[in-house]
Short mmCIF file of N, CA, C and O in Angstrom, two decimals:
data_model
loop_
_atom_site.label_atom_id
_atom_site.label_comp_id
_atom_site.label_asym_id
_atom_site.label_seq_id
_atom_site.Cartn_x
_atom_site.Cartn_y
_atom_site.Cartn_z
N UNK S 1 0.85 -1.17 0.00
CA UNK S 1 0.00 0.00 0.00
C UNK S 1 0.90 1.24 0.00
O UNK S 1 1.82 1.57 0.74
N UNK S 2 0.44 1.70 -0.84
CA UNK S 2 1.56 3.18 -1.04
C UNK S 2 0.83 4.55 0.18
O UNK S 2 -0.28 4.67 0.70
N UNK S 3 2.34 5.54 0.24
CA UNK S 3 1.39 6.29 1.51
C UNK S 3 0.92 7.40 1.08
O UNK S 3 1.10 8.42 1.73
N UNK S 4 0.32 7.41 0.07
CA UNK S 4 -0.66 7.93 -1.06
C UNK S 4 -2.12 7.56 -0.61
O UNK S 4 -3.10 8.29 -0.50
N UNK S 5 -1.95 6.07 -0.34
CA UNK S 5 -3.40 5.32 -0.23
C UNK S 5 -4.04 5.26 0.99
O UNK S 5 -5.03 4.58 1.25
N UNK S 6 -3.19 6.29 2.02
CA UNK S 6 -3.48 5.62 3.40
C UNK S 6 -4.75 6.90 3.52
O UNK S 6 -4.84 7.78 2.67
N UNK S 7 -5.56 6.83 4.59
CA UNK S 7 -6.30 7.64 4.73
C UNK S 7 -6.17 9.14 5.04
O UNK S 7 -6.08 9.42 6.24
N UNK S 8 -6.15 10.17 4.12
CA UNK S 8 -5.56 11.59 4.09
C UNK S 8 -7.18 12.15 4.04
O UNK S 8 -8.06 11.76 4.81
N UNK S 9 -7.36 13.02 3.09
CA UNK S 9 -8.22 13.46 2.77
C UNK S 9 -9.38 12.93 1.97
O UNK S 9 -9.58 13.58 0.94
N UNK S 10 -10.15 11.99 2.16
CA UNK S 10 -10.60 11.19 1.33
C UNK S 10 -11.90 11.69 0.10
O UNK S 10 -12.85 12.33 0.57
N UNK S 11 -11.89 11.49 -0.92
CA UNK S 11 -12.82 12.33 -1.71
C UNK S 11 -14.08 12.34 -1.45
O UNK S 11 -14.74 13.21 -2.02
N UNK S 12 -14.73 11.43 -0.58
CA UNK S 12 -15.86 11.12 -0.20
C UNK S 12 -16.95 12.21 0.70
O UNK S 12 -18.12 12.59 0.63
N UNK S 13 -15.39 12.47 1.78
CA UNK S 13 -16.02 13.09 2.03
C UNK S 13 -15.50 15.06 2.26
O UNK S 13 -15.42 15.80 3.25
N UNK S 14 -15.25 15.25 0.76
CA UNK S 14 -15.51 16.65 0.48
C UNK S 14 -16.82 16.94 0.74
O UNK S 14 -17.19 17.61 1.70
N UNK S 15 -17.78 16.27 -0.38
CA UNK S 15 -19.07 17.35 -0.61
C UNK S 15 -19.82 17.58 0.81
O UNK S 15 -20.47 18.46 1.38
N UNK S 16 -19.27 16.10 1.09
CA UNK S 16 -19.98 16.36 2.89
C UNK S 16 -20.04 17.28 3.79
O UNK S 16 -21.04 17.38 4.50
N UNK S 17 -18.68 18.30 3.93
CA UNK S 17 -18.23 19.25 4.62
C UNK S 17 -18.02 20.53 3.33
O UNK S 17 -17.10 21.34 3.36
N UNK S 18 -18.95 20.48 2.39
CA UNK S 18 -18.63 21.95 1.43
C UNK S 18 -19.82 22.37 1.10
O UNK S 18 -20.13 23.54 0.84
N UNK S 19 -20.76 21.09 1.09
CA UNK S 19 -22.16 21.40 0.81
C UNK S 19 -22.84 22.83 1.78
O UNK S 19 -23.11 24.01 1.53
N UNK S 20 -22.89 21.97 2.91
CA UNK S 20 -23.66 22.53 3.96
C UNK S 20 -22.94 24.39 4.09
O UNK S 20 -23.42 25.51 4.28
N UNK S 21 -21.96 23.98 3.93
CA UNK S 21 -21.20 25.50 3.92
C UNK S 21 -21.49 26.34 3.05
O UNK S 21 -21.53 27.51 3.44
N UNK S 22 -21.87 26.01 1.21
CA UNK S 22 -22.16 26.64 0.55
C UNK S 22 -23.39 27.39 0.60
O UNK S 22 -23.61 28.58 0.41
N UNK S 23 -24.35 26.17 0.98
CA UNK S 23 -25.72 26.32 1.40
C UNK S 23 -26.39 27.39 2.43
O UNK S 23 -27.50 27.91 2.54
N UNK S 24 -25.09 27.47 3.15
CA UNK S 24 -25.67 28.40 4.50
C UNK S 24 -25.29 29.83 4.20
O UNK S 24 -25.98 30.76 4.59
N UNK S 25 -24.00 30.01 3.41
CA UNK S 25 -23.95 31.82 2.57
C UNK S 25 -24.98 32.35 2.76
O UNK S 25 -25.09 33.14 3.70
N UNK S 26 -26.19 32.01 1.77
CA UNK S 26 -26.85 33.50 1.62
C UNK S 26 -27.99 33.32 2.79
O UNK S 26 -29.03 33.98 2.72
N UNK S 27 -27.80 32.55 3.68
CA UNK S 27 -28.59 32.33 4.57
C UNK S 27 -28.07 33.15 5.63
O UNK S 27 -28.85 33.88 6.24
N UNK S 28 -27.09 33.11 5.87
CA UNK S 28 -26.04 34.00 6.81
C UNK S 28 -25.96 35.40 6.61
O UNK S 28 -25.99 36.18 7.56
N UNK S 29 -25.85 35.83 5.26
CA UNK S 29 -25.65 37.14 4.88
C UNK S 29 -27.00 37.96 4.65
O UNK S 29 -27.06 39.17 4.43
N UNK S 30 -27.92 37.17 4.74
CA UNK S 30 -29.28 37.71 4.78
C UNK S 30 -29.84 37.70 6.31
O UNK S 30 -30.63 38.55 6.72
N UNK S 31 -29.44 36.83 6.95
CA UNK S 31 -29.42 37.22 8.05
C UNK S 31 -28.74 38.49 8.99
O UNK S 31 -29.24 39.09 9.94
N UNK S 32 -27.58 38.64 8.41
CA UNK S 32 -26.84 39.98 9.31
C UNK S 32 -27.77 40.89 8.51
O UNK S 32 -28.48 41.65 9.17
N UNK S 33 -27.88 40.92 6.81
CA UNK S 33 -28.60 42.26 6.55
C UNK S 33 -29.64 42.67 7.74
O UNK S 33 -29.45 43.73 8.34
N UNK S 34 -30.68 41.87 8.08
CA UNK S 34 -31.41 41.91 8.84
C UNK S 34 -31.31 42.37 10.00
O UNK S 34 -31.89 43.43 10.25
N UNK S 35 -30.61 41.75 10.93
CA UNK S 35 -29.70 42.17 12.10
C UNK S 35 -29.42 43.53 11.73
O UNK S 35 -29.95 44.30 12.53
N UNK S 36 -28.83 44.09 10.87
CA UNK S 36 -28.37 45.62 10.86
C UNK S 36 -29.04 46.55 10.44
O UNK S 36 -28.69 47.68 10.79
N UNK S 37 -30.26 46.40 9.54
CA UNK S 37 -30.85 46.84 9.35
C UNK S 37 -32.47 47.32 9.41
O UNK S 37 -33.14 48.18 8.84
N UNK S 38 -32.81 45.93 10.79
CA UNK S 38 -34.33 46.26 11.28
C UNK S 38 -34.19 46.94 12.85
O UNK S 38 -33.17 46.88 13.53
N UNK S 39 -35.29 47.50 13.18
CA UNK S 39 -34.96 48.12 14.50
C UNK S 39 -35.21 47.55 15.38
O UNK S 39 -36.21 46.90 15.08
N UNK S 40 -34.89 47.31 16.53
CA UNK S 40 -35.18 46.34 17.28
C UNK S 40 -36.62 47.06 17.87
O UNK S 40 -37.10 48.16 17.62
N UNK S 41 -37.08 45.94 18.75
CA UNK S 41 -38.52 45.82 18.99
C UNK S 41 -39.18 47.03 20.28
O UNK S 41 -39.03 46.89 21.49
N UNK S 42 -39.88 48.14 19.63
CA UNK S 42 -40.80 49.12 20.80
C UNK S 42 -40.85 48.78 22.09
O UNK S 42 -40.28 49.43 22.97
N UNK S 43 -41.49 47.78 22.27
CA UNK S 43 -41.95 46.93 23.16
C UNK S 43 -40.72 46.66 24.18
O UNK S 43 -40.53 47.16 25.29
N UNK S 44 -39.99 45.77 23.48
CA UNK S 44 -38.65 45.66 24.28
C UNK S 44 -37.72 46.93 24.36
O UNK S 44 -36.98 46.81 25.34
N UNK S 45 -37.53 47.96 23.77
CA UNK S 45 -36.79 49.17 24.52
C UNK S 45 -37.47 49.73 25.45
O UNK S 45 -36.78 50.35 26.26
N UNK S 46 -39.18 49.72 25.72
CA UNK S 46 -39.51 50.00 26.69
C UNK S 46 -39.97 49.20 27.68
O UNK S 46 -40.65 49.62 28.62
N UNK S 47 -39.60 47.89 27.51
CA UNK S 47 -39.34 46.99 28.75
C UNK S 47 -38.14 47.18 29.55
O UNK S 47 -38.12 47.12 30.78
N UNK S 48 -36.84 47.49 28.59
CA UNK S 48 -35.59 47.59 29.00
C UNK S 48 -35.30 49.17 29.71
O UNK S 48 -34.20 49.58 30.07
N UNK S 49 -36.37 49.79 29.79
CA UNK S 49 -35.98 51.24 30.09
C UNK S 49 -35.68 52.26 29.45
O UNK S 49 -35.65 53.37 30.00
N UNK S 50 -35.35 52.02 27.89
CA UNK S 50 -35.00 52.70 27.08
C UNK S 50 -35.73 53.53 26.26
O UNK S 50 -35.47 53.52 25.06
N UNK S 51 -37.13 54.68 26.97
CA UNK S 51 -37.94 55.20 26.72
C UNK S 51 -38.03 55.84 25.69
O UNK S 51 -39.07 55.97 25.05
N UNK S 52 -36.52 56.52 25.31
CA UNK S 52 -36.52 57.47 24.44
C UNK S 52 -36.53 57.02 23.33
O UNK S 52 -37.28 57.51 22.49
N UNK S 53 -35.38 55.56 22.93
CA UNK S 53 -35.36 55.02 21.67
C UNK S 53 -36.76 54.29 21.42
O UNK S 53 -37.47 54.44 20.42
N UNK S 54 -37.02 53.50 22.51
CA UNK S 54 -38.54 52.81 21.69
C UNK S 54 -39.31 54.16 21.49
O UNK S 54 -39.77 53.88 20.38
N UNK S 55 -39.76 55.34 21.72
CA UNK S 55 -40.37 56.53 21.25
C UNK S 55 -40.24 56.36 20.05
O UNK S 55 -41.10 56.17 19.19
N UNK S 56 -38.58 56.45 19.94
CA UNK S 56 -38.18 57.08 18.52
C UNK S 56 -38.28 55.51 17.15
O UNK S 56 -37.68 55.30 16.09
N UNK S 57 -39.14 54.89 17.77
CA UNK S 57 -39.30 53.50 16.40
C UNK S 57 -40.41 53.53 16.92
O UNK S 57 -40.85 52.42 17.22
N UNK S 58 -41.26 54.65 17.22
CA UNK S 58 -42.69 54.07 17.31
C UNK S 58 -42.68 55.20 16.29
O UNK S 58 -42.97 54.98 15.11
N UNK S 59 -42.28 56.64 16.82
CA UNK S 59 -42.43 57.64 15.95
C UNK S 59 -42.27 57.32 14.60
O UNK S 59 -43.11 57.65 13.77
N UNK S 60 -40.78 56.42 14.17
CA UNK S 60 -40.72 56.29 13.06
C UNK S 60 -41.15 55.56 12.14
O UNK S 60 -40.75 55.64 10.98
N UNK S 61 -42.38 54.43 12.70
CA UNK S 61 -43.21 53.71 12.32
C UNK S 61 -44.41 54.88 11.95
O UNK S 61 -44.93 54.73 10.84
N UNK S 62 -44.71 55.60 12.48
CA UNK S 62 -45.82 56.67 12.36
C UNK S 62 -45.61 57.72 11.61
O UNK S 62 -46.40 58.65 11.78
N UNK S 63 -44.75 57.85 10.80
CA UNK S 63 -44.53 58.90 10.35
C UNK S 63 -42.85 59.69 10.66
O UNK S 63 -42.48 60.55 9.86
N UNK S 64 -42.38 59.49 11.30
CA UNK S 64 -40.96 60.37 11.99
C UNK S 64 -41.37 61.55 12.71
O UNK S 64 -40.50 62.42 12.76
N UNK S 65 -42.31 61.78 13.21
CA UNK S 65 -42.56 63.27 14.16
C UNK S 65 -42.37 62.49 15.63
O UNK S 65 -43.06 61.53 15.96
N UNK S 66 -41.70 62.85 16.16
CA UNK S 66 -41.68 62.53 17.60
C UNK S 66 -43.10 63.38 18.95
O UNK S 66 -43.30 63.34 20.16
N UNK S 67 -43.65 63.96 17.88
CA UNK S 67 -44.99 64.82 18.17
C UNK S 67 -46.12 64.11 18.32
O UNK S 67 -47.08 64.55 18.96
N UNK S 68 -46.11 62.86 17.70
CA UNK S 68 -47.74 62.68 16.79
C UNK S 68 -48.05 61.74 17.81
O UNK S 68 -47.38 60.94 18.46
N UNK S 69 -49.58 62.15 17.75
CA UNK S 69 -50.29 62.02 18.97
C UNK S 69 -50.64 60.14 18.69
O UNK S 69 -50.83 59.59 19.77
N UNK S 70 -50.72 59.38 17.72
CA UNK S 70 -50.96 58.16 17.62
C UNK S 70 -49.84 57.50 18.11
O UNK S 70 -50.16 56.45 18.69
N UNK S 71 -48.38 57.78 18.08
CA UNK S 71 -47.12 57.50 18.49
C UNK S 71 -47.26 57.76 20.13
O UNK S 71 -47.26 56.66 20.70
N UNK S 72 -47.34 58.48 20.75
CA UNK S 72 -47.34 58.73 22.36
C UNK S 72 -48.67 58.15 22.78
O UNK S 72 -48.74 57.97 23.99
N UNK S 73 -49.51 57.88 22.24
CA UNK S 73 -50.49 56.96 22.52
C UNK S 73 -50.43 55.34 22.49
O UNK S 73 -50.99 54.47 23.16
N UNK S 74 -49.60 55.31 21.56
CA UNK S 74 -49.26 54.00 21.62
C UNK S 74 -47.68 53.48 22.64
O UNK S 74 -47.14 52.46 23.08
N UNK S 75 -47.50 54.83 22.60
CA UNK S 75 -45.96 54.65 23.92
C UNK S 75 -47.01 54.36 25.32
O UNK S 75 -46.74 53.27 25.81
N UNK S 76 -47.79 54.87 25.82
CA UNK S 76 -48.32 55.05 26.76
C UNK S 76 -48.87 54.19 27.06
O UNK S 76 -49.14 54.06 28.25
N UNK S 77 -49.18 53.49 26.37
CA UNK S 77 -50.52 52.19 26.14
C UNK S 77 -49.36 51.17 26.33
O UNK S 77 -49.66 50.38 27.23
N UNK S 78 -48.06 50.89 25.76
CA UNK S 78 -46.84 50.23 26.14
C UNK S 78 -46.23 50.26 27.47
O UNK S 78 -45.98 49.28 28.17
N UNK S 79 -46.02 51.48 27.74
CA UNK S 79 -45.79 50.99 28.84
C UNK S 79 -46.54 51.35 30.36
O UNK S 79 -46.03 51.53 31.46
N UNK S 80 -47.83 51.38 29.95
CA UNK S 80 -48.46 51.07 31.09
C UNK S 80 -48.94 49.38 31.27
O UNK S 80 -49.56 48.77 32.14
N UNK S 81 -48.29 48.99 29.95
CA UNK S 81 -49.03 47.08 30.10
C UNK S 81 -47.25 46.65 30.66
O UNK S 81 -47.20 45.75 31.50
N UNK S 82 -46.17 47.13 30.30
CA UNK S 82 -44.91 46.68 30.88
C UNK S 82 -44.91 46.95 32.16
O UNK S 82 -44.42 46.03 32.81
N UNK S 83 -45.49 48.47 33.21
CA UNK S 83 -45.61 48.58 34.15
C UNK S 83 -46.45 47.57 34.67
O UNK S 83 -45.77 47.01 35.53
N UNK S 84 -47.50 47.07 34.63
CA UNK S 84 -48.41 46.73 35.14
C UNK S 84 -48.10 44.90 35.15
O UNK S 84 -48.54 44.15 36.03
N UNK S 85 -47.16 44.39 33.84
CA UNK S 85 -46.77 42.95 33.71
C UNK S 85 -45.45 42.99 34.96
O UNK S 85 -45.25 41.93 35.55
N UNK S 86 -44.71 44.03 35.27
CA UNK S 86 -43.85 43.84 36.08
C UNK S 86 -44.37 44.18 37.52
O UNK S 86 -43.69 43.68 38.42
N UNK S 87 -45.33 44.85 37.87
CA UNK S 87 -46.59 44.87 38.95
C UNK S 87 -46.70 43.24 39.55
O UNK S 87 -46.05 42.65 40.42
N UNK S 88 -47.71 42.87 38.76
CA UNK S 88 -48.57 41.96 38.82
C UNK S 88 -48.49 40.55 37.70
O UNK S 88 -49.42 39.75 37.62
N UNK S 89 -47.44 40.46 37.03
CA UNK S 89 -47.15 39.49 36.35
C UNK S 89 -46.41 38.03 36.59
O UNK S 89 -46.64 37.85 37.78
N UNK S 90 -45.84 37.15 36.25
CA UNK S 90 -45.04 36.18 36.79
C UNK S 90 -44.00 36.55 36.52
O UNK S 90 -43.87 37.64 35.96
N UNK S 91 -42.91 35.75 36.82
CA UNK S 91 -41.29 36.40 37.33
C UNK S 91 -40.86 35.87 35.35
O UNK S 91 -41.54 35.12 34.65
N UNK S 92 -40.03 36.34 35.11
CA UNK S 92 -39.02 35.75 33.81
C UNK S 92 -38.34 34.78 33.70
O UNK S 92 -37.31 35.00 33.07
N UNK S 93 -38.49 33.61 34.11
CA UNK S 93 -37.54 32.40 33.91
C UNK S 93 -37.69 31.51 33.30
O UNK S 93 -38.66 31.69 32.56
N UNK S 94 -37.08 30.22 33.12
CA UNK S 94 -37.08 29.21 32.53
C UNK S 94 -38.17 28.32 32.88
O UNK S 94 -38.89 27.56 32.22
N UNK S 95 -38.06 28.72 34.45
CA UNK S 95 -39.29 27.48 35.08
C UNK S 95 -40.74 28.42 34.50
O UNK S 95 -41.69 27.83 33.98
N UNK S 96 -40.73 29.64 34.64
CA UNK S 96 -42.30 30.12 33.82
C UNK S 96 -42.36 29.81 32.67
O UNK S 96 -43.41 29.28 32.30
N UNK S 97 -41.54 29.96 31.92
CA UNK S 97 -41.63 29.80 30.59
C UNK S 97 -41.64 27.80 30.31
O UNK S 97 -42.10 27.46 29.22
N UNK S 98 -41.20 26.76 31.14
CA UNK S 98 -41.85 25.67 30.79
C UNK S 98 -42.99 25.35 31.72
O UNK S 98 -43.53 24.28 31.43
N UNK S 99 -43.52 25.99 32.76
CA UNK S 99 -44.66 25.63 33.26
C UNK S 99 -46.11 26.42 31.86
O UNK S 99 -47.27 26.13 31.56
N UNK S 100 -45.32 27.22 31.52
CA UNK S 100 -46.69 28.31 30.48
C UNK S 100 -46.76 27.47 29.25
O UNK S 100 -47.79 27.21 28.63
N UNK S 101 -45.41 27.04 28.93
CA UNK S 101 -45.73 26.84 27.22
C UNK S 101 -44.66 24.99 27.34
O UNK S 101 -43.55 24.78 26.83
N UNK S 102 -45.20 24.35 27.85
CA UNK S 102 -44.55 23.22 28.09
C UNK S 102 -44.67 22.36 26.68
O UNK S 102 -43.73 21.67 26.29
N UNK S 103 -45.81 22.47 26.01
CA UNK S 103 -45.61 21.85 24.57
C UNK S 103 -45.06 22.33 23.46
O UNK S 103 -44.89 21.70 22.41
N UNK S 104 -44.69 23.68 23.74
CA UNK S 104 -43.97 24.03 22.92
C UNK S 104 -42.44 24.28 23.10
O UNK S 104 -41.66 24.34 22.15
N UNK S 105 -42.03 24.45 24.63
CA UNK S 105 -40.94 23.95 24.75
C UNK S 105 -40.54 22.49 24.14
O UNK S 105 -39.67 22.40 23.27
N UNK S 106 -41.16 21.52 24.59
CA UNK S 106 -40.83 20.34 23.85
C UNK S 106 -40.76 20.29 22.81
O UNK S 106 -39.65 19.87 22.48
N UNK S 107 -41.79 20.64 21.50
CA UNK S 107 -41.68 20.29 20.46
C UNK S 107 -40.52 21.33 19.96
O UNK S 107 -40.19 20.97 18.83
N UNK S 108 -39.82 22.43 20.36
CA UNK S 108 -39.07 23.02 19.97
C UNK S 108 -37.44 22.11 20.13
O UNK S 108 -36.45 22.10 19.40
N UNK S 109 -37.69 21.55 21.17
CA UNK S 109 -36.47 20.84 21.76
C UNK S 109 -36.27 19.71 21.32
O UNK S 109 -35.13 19.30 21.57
N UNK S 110 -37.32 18.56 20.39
CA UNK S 110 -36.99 17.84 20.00
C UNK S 110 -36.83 17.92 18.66
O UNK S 110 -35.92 17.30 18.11
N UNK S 111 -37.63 18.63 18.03
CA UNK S 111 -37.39 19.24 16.36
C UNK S 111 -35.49 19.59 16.40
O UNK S 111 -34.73 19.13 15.55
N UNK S 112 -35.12 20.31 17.36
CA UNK S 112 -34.12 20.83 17.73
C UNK S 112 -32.92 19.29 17.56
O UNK S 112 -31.89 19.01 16.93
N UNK S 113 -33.51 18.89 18.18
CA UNK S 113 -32.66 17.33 18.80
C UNK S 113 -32.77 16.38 17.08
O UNK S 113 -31.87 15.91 16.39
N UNK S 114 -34.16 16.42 16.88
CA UNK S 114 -33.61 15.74 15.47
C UNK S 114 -32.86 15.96 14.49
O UNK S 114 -32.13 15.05 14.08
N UNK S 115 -32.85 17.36 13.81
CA UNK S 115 -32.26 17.69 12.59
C UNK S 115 -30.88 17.87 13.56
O UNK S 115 -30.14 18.57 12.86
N UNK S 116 -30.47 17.70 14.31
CA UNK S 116 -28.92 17.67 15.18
C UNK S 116 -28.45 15.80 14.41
O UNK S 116 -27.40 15.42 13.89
N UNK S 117 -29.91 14.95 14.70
CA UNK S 117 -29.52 13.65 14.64
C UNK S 117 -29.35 13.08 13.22
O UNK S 117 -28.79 12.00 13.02
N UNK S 118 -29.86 13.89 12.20
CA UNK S 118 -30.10 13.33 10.99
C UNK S 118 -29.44 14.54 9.93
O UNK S 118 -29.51 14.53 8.70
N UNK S 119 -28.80 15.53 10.77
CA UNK S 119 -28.10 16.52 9.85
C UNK S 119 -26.65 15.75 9.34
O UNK S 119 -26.14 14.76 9.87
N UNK S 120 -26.09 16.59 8.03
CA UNK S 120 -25.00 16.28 7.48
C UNK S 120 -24.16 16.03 8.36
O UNK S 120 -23.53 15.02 8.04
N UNK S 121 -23.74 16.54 9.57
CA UNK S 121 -22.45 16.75 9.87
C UNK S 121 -22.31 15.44 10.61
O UNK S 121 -21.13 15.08 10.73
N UNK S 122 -23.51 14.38 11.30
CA UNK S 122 -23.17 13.82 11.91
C UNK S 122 -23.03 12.30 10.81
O UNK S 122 -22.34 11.32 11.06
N UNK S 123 -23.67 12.46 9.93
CA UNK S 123 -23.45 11.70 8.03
C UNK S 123 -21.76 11.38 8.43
O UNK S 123 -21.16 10.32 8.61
N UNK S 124 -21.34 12.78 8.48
CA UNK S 124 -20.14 12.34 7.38
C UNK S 124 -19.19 12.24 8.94
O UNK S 124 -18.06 12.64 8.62
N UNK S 125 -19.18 11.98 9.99
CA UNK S 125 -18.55 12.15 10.92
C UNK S 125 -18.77 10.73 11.17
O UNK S 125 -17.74 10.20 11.58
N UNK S 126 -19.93 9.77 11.03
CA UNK S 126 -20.16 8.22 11.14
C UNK S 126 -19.06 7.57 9.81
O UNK S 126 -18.30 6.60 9.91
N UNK S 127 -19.27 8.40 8.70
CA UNK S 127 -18.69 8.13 7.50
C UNK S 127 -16.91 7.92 7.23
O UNK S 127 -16.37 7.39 6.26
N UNK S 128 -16.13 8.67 8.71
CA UNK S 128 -14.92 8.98 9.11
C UNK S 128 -14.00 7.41 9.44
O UNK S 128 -12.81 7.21 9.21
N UNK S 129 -15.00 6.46 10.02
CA UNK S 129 -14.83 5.50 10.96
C UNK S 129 -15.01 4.29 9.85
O UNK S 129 -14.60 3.14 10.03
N UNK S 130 -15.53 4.64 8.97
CA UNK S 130 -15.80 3.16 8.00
C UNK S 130 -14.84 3.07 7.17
O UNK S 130 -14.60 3.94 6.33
N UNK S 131 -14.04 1.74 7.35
CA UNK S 131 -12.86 1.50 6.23
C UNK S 131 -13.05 1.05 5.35
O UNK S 131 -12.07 0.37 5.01
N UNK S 132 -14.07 1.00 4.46
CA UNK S 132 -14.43 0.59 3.19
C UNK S 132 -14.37 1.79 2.23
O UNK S 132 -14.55 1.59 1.03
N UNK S 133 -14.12 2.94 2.67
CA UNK S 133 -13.38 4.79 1.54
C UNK S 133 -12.14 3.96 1.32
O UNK S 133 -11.97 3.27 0.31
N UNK S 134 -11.28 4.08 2.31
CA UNK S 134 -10.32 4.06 2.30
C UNK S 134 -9.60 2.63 1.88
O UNK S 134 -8.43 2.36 2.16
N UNK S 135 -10.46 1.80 1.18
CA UNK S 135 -9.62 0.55 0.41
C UNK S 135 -10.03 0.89 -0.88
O UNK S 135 -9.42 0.61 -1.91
N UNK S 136 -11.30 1.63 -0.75
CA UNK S 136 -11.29 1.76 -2.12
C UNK S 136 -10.21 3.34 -3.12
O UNK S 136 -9.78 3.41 -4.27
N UNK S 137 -10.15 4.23 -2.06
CA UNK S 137 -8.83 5.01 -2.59
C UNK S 137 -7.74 3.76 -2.88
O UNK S 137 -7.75 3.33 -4.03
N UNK S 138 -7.13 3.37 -2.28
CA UNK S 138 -6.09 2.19 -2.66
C UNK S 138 -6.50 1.17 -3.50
O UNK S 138 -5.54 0.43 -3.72
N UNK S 139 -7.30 0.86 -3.96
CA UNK S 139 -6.86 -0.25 -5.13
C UNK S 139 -6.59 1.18 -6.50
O UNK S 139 -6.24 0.88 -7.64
#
């Protein structure tokens, strides 16, 4: 056996590890567009305290006047339901969030768990261990 034939890089499994990579580009780069270019959420700057900026993406949903009376109406109406959820609401955790939505935690977690079990990467990582590539590079 020449040491040409021994197991290096085997052709098998290129597409295995180039596919998935090619595939995910414009999935990735359409994703940051996104990321950089939507505003983050009213709601959550004025959960977080950040009164002035969620104003200023309600305003700019309404028109851009930081004036207009449908914009401070709808600030007001925000965060008197954030005041009132941090009043009188349940706490933020993991345990609320699987006592509230327990079927959808699950089905998120096992959808999650499958395409982990039946994705490429774990293909060609079973595919690493089988010596039947690698006799056939050598003959």
């Amino acid at each position: 056996m020449a040491p040409s034939a021994v197991f290096t890089v085997p052709y098998w499994c290129i597409p295995c590890s180039r596919i998935p990579f090619d595939a995910g580009k414009p999935t990735v780069c359409s994703a940051y567009t996104l990321f950089v270019t939507i505003n983050p959420s009213e709601r959550w700057l004025i959960d977080t305290d950040k009164d002035e900026e969620g104003l200023r993406v309600l305003a700019d949903l309404h028109g851009g006047d930081l004036d207009n009376p449908v914009a401070r109406a709808e600030f007001r109406e925000i965060k008197e339901k954030v005041i009132f959820e941090r009043e009188h609401g349940e706490g933020r955790s993991y345990a609320v969030m699987w006592r509230r939505y327990r079927r959808r935690v699950l089905l998120a977690m096992s959808s999650q768990a499958f395409a982990q079990l039946v994705g490429l990467s774990s293909r060609c990582k079973d595919n690493l261990s089988d010596p039947a590539p690698a006799r056939m590079v050598s003959m």
